[in-house]
Short mmCIF file of N, CA and C in Angstrom, two decimals:
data_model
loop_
_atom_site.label_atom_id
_atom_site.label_comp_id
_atom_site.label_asym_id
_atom_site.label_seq_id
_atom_site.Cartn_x
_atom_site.Cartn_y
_atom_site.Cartn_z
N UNK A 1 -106.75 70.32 16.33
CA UNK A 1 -107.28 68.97 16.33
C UNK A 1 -106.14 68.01 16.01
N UNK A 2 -106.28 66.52 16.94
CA UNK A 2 -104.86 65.97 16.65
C UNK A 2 -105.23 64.84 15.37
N UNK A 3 -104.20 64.24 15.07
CA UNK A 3 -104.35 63.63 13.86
C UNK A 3 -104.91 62.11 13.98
N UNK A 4 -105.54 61.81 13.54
CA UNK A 4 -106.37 60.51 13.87
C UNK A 4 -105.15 59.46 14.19
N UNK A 5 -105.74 58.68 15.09
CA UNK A 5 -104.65 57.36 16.34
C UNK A 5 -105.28 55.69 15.11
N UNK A 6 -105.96 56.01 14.24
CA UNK A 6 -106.30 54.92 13.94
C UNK A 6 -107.18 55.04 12.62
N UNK A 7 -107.78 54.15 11.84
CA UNK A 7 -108.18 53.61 10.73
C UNK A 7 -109.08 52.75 10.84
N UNK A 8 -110.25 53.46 9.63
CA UNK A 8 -111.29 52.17 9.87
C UNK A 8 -110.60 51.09 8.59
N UNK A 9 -110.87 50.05 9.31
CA UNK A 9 -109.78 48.92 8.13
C UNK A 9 -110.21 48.87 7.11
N UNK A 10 -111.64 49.27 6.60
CA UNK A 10 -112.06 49.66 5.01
C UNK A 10 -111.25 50.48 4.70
N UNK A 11 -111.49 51.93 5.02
CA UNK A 11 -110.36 52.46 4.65
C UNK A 11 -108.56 52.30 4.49
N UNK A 12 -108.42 51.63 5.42
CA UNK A 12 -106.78 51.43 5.59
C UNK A 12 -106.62 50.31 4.12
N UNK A 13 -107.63 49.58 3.99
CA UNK A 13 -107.79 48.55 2.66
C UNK A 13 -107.40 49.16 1.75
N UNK A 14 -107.85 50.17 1.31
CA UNK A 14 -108.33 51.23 0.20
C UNK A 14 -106.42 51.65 -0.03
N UNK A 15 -106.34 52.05 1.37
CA UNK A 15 -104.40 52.53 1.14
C UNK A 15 -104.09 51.89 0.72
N UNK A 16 -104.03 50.54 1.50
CA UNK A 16 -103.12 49.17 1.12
C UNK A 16 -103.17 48.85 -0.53
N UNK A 17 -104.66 48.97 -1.04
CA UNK A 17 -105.10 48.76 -2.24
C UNK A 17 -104.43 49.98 -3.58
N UNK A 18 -103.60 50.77 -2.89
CA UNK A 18 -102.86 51.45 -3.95
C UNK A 18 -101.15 51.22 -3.59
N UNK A 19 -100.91 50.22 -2.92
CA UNK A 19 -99.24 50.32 -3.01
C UNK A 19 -99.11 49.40 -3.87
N UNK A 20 -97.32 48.77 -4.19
CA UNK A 20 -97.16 47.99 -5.12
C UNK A 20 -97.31 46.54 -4.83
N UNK A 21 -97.63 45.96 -5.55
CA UNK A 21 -98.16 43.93 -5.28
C UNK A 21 -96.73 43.62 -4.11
N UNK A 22 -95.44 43.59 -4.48
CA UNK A 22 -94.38 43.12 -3.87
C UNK A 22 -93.68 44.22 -3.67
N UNK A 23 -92.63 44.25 -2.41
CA UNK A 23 -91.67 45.03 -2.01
C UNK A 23 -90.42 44.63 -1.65
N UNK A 24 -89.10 44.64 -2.62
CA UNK A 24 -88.09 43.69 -2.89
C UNK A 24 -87.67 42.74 -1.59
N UNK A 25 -87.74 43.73 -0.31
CA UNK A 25 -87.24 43.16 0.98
C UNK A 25 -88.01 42.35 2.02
N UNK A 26 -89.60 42.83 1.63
CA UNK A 26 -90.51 41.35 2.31
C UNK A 26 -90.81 40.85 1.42
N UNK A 27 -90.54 40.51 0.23
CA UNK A 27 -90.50 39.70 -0.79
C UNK A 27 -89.53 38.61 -0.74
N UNK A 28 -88.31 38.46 -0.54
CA UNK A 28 -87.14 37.83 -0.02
C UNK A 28 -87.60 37.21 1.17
N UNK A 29 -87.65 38.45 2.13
CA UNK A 29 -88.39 37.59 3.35
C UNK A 29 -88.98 36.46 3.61
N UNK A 30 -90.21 36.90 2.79
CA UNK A 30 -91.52 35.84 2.37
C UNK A 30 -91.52 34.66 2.01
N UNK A 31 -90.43 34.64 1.08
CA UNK A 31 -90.41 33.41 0.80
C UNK A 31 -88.87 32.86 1.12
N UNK A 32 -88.22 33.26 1.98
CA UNK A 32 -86.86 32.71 2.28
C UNK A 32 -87.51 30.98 3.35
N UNK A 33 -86.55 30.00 3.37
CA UNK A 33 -86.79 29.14 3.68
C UNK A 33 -87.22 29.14 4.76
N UNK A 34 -88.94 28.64 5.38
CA UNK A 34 -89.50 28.35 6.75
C UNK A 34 -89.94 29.44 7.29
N UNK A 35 -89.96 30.00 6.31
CA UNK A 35 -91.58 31.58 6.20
C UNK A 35 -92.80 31.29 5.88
N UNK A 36 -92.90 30.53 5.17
CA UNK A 36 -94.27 30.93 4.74
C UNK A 36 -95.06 29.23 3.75
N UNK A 37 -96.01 29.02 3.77
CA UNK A 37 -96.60 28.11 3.24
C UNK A 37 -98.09 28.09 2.98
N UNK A 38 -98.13 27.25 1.71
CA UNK A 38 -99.84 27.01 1.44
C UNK A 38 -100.06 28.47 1.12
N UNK A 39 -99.02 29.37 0.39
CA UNK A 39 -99.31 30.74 -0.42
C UNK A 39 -100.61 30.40 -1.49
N UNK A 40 -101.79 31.16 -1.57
CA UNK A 40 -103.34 31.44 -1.79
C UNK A 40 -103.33 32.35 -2.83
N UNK A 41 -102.40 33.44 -2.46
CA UNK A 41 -102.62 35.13 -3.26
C UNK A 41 -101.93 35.30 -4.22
N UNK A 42 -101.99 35.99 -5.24
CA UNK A 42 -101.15 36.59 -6.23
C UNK A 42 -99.75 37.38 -5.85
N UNK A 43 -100.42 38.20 -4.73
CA UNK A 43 -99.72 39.16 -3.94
C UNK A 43 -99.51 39.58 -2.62
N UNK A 44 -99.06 40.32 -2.18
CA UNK A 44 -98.81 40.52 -0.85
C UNK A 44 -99.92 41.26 -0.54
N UNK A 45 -100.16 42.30 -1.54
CA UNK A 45 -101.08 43.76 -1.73
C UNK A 45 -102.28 42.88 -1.66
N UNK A 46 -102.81 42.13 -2.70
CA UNK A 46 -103.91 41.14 -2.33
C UNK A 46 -104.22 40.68 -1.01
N UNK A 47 -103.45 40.17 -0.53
CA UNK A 47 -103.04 39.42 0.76
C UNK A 47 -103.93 40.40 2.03
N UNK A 48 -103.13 41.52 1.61
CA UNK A 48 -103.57 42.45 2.92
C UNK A 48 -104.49 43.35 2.96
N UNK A 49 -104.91 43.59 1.45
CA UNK A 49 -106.23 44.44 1.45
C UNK A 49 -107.28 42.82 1.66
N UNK A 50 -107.32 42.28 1.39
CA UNK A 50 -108.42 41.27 1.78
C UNK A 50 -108.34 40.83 3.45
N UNK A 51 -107.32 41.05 3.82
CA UNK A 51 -106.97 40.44 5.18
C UNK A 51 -108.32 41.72 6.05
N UNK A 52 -107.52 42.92 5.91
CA UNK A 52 -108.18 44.14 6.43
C UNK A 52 -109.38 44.62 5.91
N UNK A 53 -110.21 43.73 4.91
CA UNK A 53 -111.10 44.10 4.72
C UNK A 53 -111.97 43.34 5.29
N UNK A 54 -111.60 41.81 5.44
CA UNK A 54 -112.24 40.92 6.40
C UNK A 54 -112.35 41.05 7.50
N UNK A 55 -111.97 41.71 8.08
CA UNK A 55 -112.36 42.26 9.57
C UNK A 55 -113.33 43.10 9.86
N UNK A 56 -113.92 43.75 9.06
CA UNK A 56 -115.40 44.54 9.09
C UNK A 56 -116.03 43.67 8.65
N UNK A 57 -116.15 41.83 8.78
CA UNK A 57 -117.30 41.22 8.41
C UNK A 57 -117.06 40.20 10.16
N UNK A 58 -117.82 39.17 10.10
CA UNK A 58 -117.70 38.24 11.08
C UNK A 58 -117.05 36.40 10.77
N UNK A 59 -116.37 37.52 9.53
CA UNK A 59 -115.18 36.47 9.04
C UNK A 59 -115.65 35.09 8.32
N UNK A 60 -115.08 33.99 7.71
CA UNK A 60 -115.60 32.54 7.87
C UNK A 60 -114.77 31.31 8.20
N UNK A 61 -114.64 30.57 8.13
CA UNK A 61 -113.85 29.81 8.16
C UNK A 61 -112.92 29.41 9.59
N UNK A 62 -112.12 29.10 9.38
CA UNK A 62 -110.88 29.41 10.47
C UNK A 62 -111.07 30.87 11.12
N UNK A 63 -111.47 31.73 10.25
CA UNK A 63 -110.99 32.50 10.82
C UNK A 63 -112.50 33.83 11.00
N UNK A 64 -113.41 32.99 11.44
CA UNK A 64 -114.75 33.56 12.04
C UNK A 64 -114.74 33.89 13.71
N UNK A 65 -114.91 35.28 13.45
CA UNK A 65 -115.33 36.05 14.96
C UNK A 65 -116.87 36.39 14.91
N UNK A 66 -117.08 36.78 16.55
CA UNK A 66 -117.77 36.71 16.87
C UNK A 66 -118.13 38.46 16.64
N UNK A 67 -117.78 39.18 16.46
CA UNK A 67 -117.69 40.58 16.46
C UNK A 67 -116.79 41.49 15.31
N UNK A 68 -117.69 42.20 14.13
CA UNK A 68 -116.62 42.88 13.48
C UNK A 68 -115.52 43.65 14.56
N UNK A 69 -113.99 43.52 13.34
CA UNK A 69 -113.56 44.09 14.22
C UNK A 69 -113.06 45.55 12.81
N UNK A 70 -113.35 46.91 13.39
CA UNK A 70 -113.12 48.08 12.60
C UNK A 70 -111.98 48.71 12.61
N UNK A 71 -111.22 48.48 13.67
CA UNK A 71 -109.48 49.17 13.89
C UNK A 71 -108.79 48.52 13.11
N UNK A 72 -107.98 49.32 11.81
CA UNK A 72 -106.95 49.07 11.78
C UNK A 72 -105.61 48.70 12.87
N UNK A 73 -105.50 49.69 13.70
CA UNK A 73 -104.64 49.38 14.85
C UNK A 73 -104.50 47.99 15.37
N UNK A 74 -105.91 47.40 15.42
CA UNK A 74 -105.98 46.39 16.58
C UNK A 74 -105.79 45.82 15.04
N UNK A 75 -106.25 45.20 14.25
CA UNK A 75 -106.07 44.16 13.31
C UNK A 75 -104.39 44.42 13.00
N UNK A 76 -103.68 45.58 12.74
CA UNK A 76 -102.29 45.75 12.75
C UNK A 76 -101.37 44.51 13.81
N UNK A 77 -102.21 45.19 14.91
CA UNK A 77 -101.13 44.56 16.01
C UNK A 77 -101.83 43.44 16.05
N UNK A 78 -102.74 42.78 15.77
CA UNK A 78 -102.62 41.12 15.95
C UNK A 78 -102.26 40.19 14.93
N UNK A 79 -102.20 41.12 13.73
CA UNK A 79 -101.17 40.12 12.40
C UNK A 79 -100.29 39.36 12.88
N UNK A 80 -100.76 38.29 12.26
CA UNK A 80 -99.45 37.33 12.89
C UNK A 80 -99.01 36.68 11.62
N UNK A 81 -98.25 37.43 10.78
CA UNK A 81 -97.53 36.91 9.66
C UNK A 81 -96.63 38.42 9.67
N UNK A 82 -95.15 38.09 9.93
CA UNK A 82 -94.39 38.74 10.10
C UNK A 82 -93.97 39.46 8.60
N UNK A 83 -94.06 38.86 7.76
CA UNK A 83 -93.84 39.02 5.72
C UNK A 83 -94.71 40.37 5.98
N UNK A 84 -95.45 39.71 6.31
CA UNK A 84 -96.75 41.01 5.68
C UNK A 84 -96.72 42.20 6.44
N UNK A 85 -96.39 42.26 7.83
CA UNK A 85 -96.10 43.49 8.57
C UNK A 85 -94.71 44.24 7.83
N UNK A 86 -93.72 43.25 7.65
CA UNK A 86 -92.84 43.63 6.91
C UNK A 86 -93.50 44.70 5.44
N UNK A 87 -93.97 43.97 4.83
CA UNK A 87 -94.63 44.60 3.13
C UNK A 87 -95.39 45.70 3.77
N UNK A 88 -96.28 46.07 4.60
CA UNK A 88 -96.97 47.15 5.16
C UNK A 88 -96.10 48.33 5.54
N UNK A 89 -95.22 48.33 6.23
CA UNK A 89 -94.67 48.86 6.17
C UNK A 89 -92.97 49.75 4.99
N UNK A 90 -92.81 48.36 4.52
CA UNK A 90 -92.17 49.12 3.67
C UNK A 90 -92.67 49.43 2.42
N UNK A 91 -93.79 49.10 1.73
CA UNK A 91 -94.56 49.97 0.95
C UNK A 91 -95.16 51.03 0.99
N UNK A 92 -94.84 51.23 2.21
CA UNK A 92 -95.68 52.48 2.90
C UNK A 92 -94.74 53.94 2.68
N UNK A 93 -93.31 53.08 3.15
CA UNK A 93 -92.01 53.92 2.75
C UNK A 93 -91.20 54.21 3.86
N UNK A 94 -91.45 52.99 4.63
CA UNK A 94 -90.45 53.26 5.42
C UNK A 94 -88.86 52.63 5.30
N UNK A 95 -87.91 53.82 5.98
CA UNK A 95 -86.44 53.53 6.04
C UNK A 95 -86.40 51.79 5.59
N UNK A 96 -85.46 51.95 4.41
CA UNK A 96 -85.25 50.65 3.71
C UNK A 96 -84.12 49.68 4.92
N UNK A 97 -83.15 50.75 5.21
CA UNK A 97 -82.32 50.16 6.16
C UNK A 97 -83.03 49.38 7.40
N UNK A 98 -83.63 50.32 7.71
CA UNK A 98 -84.99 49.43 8.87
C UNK A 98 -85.56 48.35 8.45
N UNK A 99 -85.83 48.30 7.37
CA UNK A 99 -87.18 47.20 6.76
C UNK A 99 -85.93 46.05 6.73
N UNK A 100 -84.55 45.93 6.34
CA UNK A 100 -83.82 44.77 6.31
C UNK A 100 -83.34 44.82 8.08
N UNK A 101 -83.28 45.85 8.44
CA UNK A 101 -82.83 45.21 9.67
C UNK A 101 -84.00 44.25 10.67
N UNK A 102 -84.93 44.83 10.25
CA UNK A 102 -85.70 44.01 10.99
C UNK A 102 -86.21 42.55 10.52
N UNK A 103 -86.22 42.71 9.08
CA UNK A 103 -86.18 41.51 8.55
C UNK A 103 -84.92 40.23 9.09
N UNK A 104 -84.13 40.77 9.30
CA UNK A 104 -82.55 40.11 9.79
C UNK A 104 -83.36 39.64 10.78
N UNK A 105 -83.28 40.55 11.85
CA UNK A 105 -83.35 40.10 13.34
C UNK A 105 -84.81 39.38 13.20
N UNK A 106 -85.21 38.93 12.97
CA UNK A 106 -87.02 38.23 12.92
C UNK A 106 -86.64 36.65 12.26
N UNK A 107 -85.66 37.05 11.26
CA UNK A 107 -85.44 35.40 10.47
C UNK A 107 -84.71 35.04 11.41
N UNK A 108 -84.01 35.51 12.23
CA UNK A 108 -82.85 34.77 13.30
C UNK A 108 -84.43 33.98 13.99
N UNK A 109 -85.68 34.33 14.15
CA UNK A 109 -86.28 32.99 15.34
C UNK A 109 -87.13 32.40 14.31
N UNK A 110 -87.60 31.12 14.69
CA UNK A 110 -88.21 29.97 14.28
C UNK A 110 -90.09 30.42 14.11
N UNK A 111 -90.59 30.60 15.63
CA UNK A 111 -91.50 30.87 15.87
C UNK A 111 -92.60 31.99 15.29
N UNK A 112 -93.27 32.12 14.48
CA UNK A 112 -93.94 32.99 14.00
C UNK A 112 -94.39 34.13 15.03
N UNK A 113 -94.59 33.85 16.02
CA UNK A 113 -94.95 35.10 16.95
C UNK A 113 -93.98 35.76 17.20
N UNK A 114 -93.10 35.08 17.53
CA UNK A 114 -92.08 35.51 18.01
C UNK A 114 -91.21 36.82 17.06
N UNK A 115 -91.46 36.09 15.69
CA UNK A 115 -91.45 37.30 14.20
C UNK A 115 -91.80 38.30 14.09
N UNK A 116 -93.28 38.09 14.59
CA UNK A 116 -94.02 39.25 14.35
C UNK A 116 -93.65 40.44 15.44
N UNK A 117 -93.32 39.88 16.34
CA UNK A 117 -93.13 40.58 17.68
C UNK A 117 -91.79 41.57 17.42
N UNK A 118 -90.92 41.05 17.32
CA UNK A 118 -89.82 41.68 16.76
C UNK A 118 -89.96 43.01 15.60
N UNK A 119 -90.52 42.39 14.59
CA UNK A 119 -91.36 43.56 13.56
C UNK A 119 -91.74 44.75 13.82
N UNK A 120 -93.21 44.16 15.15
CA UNK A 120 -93.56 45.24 15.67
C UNK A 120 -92.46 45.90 16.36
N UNK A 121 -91.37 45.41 17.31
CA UNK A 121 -90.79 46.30 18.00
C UNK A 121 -89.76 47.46 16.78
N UNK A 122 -89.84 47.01 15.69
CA UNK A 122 -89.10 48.29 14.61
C UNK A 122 -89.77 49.14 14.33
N UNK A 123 -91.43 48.45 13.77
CA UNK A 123 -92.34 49.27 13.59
C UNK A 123 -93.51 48.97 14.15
N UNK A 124 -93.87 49.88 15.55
CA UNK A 124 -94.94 49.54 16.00
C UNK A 124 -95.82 50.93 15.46
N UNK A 125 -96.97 50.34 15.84
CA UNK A 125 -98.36 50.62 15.10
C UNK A 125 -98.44 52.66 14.66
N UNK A 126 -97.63 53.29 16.05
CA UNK A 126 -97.01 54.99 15.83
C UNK A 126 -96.81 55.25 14.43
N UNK A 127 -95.71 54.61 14.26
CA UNK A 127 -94.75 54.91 13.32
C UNK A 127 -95.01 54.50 12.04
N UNK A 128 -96.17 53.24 11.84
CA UNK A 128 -97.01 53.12 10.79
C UNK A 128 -98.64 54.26 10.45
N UNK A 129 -98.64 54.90 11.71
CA UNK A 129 -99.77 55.95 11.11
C UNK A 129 -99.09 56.65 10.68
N UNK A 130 -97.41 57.12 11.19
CA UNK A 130 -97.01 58.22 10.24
C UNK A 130 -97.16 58.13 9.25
N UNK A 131 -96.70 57.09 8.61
CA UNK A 131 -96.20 56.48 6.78
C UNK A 131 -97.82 56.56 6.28
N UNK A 132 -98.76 56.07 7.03
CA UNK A 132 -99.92 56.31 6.09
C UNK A 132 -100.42 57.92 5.97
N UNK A 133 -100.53 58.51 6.98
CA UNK A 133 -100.07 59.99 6.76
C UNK A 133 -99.55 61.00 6.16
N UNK A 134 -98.12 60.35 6.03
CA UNK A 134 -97.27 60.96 4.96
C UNK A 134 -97.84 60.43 3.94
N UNK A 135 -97.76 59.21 3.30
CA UNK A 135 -98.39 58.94 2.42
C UNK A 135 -99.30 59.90 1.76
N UNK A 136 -100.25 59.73 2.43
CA UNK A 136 -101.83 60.06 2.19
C UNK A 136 -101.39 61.78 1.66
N UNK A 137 -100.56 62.67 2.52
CA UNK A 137 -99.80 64.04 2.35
C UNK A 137 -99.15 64.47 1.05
N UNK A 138 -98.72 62.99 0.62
CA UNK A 138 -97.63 62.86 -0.35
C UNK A 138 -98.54 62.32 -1.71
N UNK A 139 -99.47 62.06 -1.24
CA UNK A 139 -99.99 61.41 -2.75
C UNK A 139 -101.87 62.24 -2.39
N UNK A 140 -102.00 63.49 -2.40
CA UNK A 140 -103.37 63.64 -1.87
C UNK A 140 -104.45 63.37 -3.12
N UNK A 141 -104.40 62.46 -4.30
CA UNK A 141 -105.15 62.07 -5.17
C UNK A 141 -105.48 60.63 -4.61
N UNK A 142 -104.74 60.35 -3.75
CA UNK A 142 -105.09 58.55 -3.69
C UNK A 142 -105.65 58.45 -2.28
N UNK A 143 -106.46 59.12 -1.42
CA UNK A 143 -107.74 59.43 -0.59
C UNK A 143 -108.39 58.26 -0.53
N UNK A 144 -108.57 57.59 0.39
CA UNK A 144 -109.35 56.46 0.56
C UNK A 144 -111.08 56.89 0.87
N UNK A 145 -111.90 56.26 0.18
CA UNK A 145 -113.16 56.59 0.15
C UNK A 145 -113.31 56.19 1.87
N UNK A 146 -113.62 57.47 2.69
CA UNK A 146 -114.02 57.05 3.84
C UNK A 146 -115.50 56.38 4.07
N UNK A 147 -115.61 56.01 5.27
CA UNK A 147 -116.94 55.56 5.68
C UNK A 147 -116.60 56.42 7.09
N UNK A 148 -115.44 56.88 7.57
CA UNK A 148 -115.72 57.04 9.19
C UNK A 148 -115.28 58.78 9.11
N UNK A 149 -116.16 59.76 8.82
CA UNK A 149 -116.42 60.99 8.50
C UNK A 149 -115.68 61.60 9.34
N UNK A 150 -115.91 61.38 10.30
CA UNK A 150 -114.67 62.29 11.74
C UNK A 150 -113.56 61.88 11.31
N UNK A 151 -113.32 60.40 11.15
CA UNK A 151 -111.70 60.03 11.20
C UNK A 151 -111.12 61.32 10.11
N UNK A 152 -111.77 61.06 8.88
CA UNK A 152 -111.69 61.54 7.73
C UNK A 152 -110.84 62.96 7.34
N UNK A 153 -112.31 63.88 8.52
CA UNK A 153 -112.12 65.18 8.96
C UNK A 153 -110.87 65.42 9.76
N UNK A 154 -110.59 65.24 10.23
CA UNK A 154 -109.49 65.05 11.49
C UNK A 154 -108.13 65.06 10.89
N UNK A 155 -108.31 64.12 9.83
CA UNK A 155 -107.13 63.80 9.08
C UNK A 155 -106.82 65.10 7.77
N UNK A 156 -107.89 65.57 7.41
CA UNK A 156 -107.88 66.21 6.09
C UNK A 156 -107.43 67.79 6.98
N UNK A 157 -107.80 68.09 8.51
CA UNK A 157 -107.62 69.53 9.59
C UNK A 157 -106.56 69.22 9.29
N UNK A 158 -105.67 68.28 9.96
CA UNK A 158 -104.18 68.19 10.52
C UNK A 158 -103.52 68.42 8.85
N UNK A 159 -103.66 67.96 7.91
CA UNK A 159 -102.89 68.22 6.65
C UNK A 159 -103.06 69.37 6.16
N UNK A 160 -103.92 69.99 6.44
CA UNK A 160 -104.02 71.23 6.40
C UNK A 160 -103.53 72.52 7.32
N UNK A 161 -103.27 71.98 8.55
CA UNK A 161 -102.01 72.66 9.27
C UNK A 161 -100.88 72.94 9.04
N UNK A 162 -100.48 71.76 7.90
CA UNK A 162 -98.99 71.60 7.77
C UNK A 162 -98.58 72.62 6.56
#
């Protein structure tokens, strides 16, 4: 059985909800000049377990849909705050050298999409199920309370292969 392609974003919350508040290099990021504004959160970790947990509702505000949305994946790839893809990933544990290089090449443009885009091309959405994977491998006490029983299963077969 192969290893689950995705995350229900409750759960992926639950991950997010055990790394550390800040991560020295999207921390810098974050707040280096013409990143970021009208900061709300305590934390980054705040930031993104609430971000991903709001997507299994129909949102409010600005930012009300018409349809929960349950993929981590798809809520991954439509972040559009480059900091925070940054902090997701390198709390996760990925290559530090990576996490500044991509930080480099992303502050070189103006445009926030354009940020994020770049991000993703270091770490696209693959290479972030690894890290939650490993993770999850590496720390098997910190188990996110599932809701999506197959995903769950799937995930608990494959670690058990290894």
């Amino acid at each position: 059985m192969a290893e689950p392609q995705d995350y229900d974003v409750r759960d992926f919350a639950m991950i997010l909800n055990q790394l550390p508040d800040w991560m020295p290099i999207s921390k810098a990021y974050h707040f280096a000049p013409g990143t970021i504004s009208n900061w709300t959160y305590s934390c980054e970790r705040e930031h993104m377990v609430d971000w991903f947990l709001s997507q299994a509702t129909n949102g409010g505000g600005s930012y009300t849909r018409d349809n929960p949305n349950r993929s981590a994946k798809r809520t991954y790839n439509r972040l559009s705050n480059s900091g925070s893809i940054l902090w997701i990933n390198e709390a996760l544990g990925a290559d530090r050298e990576r996490v500044k290089e991509a930080a480099h090449a992303a502050g070189e443009v103006t445009d926030h999409r354009a940020r994020c885009k770049i991000v993703r091309e270091y770490f696209p959405w693959d290479s972030v199920l690894e890290l939650v994977n490993q993770y999850l491998l590496n720390n098997p006490n910190q188990k996110p309370v599932s809701r999506n029983r197959k995903m769950t299963r799937m995930a608990r077969d494959a670690r058990r292969r290894k």
